PDB file of C-alpha atoms in Angstrom:
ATOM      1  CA  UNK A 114       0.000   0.000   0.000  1.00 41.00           C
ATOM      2  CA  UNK A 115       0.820   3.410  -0.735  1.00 38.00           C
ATOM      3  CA  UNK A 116       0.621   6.768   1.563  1.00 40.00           C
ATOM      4  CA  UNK A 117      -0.303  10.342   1.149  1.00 42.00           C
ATOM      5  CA  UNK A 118       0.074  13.355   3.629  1.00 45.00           C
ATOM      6  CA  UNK A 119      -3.562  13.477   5.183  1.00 42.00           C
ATOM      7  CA  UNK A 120      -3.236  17.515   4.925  1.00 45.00           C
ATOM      8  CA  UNK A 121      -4.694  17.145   1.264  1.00 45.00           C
ATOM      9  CA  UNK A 122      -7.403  15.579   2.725  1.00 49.00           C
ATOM     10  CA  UNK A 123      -9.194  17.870   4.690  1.00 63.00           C
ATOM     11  CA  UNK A 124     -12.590  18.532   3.233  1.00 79.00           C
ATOM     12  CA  UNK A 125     -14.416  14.763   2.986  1.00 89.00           C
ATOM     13  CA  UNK A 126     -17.750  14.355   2.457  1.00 90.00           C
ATOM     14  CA  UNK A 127     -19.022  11.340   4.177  1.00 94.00           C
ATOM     15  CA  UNK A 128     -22.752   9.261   4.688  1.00 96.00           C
ATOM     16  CA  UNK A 129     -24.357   8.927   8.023  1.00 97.00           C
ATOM     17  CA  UNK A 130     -25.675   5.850   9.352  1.00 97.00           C
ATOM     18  CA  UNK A 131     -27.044   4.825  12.392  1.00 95.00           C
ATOM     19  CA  UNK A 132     -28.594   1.110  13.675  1.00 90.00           C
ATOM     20  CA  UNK A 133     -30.879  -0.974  16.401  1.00 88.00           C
ATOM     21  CA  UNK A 134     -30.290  -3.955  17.395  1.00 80.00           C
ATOM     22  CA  UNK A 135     -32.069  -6.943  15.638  1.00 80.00           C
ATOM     23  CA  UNK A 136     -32.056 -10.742  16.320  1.00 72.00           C
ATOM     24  CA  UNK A 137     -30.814 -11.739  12.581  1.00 65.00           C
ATOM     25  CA  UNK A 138     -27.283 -13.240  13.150  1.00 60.00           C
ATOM     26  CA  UNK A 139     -27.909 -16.771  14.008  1.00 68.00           C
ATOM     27  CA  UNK A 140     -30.262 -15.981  16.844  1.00 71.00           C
ATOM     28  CA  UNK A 141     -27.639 -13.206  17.777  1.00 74.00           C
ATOM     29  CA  UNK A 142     -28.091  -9.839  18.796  1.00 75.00           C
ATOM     30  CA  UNK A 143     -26.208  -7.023  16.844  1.00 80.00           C
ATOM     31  CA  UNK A 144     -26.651  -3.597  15.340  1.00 77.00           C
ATOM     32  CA  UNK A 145     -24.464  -4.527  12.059  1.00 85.00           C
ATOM     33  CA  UNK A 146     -27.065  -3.601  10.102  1.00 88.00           C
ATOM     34  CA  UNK A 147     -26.918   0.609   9.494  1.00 93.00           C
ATOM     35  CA  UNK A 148     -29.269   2.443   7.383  1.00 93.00           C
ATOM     36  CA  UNK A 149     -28.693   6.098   5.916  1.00 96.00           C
ATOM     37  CA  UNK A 150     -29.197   8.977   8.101  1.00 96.00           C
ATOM     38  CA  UNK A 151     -31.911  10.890   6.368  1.00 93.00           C
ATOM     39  CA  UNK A 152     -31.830  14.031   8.538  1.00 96.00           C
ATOM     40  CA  UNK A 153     -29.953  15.506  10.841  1.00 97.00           C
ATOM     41  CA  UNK A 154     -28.896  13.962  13.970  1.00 97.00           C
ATOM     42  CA  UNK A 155     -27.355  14.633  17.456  1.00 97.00           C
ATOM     43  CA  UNK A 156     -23.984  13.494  17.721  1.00 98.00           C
ATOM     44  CA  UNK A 157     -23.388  12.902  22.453  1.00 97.00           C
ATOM     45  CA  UNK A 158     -20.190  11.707  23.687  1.00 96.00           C
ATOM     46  CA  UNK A 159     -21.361   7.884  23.422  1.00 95.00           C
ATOM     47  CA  UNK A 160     -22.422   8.285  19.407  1.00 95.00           C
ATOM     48  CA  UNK A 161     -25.255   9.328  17.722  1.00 96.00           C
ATOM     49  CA  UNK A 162     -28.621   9.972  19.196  1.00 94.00           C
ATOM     50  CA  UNK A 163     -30.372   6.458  18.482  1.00 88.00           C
ATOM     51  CA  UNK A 164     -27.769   4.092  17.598  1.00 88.00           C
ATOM     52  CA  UNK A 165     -27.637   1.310  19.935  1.00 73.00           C
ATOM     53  CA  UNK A 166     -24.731  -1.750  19.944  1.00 69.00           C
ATOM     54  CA  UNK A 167     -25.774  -4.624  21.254  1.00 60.00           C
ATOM     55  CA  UNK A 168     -22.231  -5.822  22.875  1.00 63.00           C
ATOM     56  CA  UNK A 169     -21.793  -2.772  25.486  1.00 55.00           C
ATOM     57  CA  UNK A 170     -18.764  -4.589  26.981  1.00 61.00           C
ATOM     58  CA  UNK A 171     -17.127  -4.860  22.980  1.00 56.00           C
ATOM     59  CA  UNK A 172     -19.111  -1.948  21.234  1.00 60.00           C
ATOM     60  CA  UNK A 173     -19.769   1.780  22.033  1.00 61.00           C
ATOM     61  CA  UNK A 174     -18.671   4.000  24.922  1.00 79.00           C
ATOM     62  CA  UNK A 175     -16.745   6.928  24.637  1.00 88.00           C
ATOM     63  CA  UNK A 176     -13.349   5.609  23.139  1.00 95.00           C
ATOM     64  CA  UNK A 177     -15.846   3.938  20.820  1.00 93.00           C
ATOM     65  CA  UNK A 178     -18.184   6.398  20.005  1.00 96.00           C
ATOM     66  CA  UNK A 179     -18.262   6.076  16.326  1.00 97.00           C
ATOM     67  CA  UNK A 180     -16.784   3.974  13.907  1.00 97.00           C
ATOM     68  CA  UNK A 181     -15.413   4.925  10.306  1.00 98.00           C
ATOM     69  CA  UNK A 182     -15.087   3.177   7.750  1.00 98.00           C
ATOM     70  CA  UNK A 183     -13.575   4.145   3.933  1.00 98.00           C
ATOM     71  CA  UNK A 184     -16.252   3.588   0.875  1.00 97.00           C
ATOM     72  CA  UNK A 185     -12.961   2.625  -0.981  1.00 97.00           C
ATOM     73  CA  UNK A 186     -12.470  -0.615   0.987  1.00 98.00           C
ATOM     74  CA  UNK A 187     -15.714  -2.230  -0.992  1.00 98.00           C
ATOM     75  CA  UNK A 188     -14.261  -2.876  -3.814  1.00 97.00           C
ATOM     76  CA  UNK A 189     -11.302  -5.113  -2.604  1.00 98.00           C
ATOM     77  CA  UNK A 190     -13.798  -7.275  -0.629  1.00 98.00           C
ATOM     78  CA  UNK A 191     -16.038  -7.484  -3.292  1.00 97.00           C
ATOM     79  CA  UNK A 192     -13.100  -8.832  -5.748  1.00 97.00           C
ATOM     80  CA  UNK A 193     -12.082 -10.931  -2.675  1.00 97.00           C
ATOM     81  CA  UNK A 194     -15.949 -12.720  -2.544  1.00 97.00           C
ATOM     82  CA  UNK A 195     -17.249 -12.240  -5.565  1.00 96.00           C
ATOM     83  CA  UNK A 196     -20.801 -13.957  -4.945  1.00 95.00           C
ATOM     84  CA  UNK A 197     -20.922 -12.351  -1.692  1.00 94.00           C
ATOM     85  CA  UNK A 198     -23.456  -9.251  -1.806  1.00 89.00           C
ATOM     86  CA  UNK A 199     -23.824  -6.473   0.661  1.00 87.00           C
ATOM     87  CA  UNK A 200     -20.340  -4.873  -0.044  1.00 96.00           C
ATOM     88  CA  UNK A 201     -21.341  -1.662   0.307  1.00 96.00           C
ATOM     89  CA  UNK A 202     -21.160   1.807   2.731  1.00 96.00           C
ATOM     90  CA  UNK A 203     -22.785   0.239   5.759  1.00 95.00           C
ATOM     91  CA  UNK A 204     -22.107  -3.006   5.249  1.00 95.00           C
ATOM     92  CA  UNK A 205     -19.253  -3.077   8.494  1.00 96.00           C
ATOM     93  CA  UNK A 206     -21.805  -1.941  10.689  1.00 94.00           C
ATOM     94  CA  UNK A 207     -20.156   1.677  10.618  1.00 96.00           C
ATOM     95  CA  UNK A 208     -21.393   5.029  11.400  1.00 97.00           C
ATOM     96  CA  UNK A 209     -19.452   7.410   8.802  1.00 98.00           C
ATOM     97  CA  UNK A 210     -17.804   6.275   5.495  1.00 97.00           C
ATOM     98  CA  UNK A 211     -16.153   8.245   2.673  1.00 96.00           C
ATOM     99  CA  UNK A 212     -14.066   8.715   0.093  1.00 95.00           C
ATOM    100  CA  UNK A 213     -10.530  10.212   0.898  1.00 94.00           C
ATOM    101  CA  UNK A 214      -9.374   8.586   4.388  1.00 96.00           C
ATOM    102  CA  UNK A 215      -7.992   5.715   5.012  1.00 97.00           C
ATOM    103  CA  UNK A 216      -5.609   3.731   7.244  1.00 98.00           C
ATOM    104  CA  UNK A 217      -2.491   4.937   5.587  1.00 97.00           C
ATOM    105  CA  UNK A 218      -2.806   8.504   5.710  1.00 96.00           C
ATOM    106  CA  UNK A 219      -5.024   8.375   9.146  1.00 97.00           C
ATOM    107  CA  UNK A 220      -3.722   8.488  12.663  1.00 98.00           C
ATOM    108  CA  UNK A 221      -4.585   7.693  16.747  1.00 98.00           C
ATOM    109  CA  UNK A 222      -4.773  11.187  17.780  1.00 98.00           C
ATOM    110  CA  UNK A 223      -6.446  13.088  14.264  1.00 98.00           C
ATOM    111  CA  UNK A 224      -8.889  15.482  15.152  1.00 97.00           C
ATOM    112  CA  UNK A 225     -11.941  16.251  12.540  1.00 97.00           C
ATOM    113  CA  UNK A 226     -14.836  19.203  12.973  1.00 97.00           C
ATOM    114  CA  UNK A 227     -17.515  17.293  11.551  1.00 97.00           C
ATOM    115  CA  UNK A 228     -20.742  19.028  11.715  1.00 97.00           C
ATOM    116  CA  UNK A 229     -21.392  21.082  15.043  1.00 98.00           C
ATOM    117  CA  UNK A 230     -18.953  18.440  16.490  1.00 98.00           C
ATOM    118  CA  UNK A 231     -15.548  17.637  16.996  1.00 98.00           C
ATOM    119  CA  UNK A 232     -13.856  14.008  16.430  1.00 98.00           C
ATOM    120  CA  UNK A 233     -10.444  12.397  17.321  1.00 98.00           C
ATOM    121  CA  UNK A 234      -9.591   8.837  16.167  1.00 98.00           C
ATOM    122  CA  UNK A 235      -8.918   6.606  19.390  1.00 98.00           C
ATOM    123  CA  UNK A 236      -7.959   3.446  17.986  1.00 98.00           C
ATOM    124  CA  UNK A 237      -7.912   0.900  14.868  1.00 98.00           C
ATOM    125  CA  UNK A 238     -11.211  -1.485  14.736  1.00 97.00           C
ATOM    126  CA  UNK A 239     -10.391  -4.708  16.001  1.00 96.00           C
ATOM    127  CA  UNK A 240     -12.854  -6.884  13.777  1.00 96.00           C
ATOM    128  CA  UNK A 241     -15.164 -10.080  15.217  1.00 93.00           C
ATOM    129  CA  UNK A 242     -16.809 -12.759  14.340  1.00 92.00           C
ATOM    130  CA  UNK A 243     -20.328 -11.111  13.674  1.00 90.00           C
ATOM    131  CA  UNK A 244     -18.770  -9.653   9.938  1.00 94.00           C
ATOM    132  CA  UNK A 245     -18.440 -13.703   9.700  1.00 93.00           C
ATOM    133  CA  UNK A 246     -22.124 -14.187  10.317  1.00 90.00           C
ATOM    134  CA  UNK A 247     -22.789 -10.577   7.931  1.00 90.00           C
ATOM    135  CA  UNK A 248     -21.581 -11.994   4.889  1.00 93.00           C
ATOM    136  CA  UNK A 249     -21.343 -15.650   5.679  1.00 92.00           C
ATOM    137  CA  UNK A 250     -17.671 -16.062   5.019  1.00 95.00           C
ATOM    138  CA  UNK A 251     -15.912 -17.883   7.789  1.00 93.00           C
ATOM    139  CA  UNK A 252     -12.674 -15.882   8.242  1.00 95.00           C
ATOM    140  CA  UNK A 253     -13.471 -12.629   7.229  1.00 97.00           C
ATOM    141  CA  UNK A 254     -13.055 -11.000  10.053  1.00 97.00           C
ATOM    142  CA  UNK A 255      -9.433 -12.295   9.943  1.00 97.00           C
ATOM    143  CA  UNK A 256      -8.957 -11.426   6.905  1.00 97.00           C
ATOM    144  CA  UNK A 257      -9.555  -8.258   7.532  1.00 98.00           C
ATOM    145  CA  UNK A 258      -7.456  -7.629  10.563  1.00 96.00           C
ATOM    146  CA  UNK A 259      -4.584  -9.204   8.128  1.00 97.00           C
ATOM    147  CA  UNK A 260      -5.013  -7.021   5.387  1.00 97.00           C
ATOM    148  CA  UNK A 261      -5.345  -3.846   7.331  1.00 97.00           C
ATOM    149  CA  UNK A 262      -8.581  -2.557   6.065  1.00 98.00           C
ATOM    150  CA  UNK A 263     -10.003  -2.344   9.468  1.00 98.00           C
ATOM    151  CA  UNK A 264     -11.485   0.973   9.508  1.00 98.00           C
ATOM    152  CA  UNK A 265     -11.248   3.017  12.847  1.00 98.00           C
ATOM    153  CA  UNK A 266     -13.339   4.368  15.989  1.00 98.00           C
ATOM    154  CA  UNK A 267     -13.267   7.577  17.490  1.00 98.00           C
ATOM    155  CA  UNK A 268     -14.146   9.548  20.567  1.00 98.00           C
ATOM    156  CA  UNK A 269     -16.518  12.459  20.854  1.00 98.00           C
ATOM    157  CA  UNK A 270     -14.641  15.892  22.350  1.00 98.00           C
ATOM    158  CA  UNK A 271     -17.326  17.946  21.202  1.00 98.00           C
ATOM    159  CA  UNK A 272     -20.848  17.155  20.700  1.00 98.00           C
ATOM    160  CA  UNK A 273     -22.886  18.763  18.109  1.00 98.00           C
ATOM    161  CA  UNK A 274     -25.191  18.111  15.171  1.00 98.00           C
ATOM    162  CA  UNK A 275     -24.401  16.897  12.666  1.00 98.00           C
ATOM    163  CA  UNK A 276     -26.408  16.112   9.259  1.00 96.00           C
ATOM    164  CA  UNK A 277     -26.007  14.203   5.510  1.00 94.00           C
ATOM    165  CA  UNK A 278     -23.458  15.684   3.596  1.00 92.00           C
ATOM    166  CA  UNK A 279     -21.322  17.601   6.284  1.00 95.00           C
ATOM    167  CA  UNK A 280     -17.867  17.428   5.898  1.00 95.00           C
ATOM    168  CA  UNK A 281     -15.481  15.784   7.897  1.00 96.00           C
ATOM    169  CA  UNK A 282     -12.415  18.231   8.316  1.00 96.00           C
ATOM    170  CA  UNK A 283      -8.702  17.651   9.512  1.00 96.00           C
ATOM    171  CA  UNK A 284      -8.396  19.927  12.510  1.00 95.00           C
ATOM    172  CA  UNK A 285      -5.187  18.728  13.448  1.00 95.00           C
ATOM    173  CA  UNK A 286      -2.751  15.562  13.635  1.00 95.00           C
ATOM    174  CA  UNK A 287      -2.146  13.432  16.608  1.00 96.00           C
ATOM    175  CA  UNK A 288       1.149  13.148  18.248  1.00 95.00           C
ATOM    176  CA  UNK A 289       2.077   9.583  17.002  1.00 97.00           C
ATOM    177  CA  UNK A 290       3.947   8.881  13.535  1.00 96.00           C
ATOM    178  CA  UNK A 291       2.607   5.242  13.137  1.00 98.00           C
ATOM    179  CA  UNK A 292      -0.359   5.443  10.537  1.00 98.00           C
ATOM    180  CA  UNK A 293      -3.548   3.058  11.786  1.00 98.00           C
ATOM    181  CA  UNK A 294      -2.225   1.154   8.964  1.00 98.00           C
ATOM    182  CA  UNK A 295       1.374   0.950  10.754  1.00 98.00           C
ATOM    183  CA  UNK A 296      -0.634  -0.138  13.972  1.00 98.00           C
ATOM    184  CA  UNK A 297      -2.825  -2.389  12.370  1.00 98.00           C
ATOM    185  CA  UNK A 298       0.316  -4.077  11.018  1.00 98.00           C
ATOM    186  CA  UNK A 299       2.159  -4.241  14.434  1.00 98.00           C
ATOM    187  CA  UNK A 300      -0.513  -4.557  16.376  1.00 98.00           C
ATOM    188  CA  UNK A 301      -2.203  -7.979  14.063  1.00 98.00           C
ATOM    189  CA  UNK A 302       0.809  -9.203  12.031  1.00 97.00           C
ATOM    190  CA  UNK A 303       3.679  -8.665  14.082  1.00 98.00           C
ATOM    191  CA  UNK A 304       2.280  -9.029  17.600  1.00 98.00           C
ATOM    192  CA  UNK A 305       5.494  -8.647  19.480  1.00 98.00           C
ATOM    193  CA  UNK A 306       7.580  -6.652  17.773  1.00 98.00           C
ATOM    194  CA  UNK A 307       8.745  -4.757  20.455  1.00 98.00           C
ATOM    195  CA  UNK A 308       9.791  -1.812  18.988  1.00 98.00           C
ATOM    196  CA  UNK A 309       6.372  -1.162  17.381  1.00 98.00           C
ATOM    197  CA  UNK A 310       4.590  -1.515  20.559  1.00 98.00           C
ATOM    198  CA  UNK A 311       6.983   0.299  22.464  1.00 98.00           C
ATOM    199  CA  UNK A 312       5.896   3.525  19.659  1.00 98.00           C
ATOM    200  CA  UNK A 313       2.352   2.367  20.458  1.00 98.00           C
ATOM    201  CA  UNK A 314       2.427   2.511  24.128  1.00 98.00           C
ATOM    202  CA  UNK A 315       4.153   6.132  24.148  1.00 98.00           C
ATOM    203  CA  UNK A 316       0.688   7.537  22.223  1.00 98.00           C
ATOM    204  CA  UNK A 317      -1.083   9.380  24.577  1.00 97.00           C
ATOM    205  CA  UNK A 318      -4.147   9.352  22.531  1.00 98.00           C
ATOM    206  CA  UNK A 319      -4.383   5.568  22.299  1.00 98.00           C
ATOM    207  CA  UNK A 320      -7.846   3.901  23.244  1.00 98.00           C
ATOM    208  CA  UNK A 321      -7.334   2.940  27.350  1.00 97.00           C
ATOM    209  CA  UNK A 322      -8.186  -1.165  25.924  1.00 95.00           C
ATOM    210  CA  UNK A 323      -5.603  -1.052  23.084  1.00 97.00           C
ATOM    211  CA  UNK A 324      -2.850   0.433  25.311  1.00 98.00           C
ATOM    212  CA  UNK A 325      -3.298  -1.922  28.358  1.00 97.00           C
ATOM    213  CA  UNK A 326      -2.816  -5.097  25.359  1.00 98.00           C
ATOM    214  CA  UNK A 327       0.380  -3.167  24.307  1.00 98.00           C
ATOM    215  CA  UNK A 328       1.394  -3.091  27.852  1.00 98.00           C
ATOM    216  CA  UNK A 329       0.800  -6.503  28.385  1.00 98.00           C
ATOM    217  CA  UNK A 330       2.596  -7.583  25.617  1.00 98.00           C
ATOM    218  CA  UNK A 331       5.622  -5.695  26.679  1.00 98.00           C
ATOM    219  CA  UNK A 332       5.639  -7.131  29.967  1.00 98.00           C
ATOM    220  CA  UNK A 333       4.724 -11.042  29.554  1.00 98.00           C
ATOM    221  CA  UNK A 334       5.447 -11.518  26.320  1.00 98.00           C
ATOM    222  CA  UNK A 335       2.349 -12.938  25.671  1.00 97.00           C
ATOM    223  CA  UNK A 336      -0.570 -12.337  22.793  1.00 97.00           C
ATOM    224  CA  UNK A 337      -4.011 -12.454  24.077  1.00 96.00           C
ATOM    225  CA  UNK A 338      -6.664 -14.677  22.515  1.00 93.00           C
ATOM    226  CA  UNK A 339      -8.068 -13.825  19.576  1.00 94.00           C
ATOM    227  CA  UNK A 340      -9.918 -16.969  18.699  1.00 93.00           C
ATOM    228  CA  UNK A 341     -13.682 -15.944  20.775  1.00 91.00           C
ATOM    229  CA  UNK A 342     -13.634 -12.485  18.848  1.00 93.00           C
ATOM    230  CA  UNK A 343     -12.695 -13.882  15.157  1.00 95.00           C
ATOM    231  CA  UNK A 344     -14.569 -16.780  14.957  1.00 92.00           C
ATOM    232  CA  UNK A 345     -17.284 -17.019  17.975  1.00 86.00           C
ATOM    233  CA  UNK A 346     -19.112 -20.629  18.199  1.00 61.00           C
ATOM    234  CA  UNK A 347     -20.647 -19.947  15.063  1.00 45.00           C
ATOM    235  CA  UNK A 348     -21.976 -22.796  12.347  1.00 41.00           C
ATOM    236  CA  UNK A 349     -20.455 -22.139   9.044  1.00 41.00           C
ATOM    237  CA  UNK A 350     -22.495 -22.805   5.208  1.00 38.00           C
ATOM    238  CA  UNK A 351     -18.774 -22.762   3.830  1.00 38.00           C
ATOM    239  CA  UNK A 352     -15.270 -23.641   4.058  1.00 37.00           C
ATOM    240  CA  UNK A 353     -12.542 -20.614   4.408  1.00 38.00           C
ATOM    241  CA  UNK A 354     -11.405 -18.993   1.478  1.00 33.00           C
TER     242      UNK A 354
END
């Protein structure tokens, strides 16, 4: 993958989308499913007014207010799965997606004005097994986490309205020089490089849960689990790709 300085990118227009939580997923609970914002709509400290997650302990809060992720990302997973359908802006289970941004020119720490509000990106998206149960492909939420097309969530520091078509702006750049593509990397295909998690732990404007995994790392040695979030107990219609 390529980079570009995100100062050309400061003027992105992005959709809105916002979900509640249904019982479609295998007898699951989830609010994967987003439709388009069709007015405007209160943006609070834990997300937008009336979007609901149906994992509080995974999903939401204020390091997790929102997720992002880029429109241009479709296209790779719809090349990837061909007969899968449903590759399309909302299809994560995001809240804002656009062309422009991405994890290689994005950072932990970038602050946006979008709308009446104010954004800062507080961590990569780690993915989980409900994008499995989405699209019916077994691994793809470990495929994504490999590739680095994870998208990213971000905290509220100023709430606001916001409505279709606003803009979300580059305000200013966080402190740390690893791209979310750089941390994605370290943080998924390289779990113990120790160097990389060193730069990770030193961001101040790291998500509290990412930066106590660094930490951890760092001082066992040791990877956490992944197995629960990628691939749940769920009953599969195919083999992996």
């Amino acid at each position: 993958m390529g980079s570009e300085d995100s100062e050309h990118l400061l003027d992105i227009e992005i959709q809105l989308f916002t979900g509640k939580i249904t019982e479609t997923l295998h007898g699951l609970c989830s609010a994967i499913y987003k439709m388009p914002c069709q007015e405007a709509v209160y943006l609070s400290e834990t997300g937008f007014q009336g979007d609901e997650q149906a994992d509080l302990r995974h999903h939401g809060g204020p390091e997790r207010a929102l997720h992002y992720y880029p429109a241009e990302h479709y296209a790779y997973w719809q090349a990837c799965y061909p007969e899968v359908p449903h590759f399309h802006p909302s299809g994560f289970g995001e809240n804002l997606s656009g062309i422009g941004l991405t994890e290689e020119n994005c950072h932990v720490g970038d602050i946006f004005r979008l709308g009446e509000a104010r954004v800062q990106i507080s961590q990569p998206r780690s993915p989980c097994y409900k994008l499995n149960l989405r699209f019916d492909v077994v691994d793809l939420a470990c495929q994504m986490q490999k590739s680095g097309r994870t998208g990213w969530l971000l905290r509220v520091l100023q709430p606001g309205w916001v409505k279709p078509g606003d803009k979300l702006i580059l305000e200013a750049h966080g402190s740390t020089p690893l791209s979310l593509y750089h941390m994605n990397h370290i943080f998924f295909n390289e779990p113990l490089n120790h160097v990389g998690l060193v730069a990770m732990a030193d961001c101040a404007e790291l998500s509290a849960s990412w930066k106590d995994k660094v930490v951890q790392r760092l001082q066992t040695g040791w990877v956490e689990d992944w197995n629960r979030r990628l691939f749940g107990h769920a009953l599969w219609a195919r083999e992996p790709h």
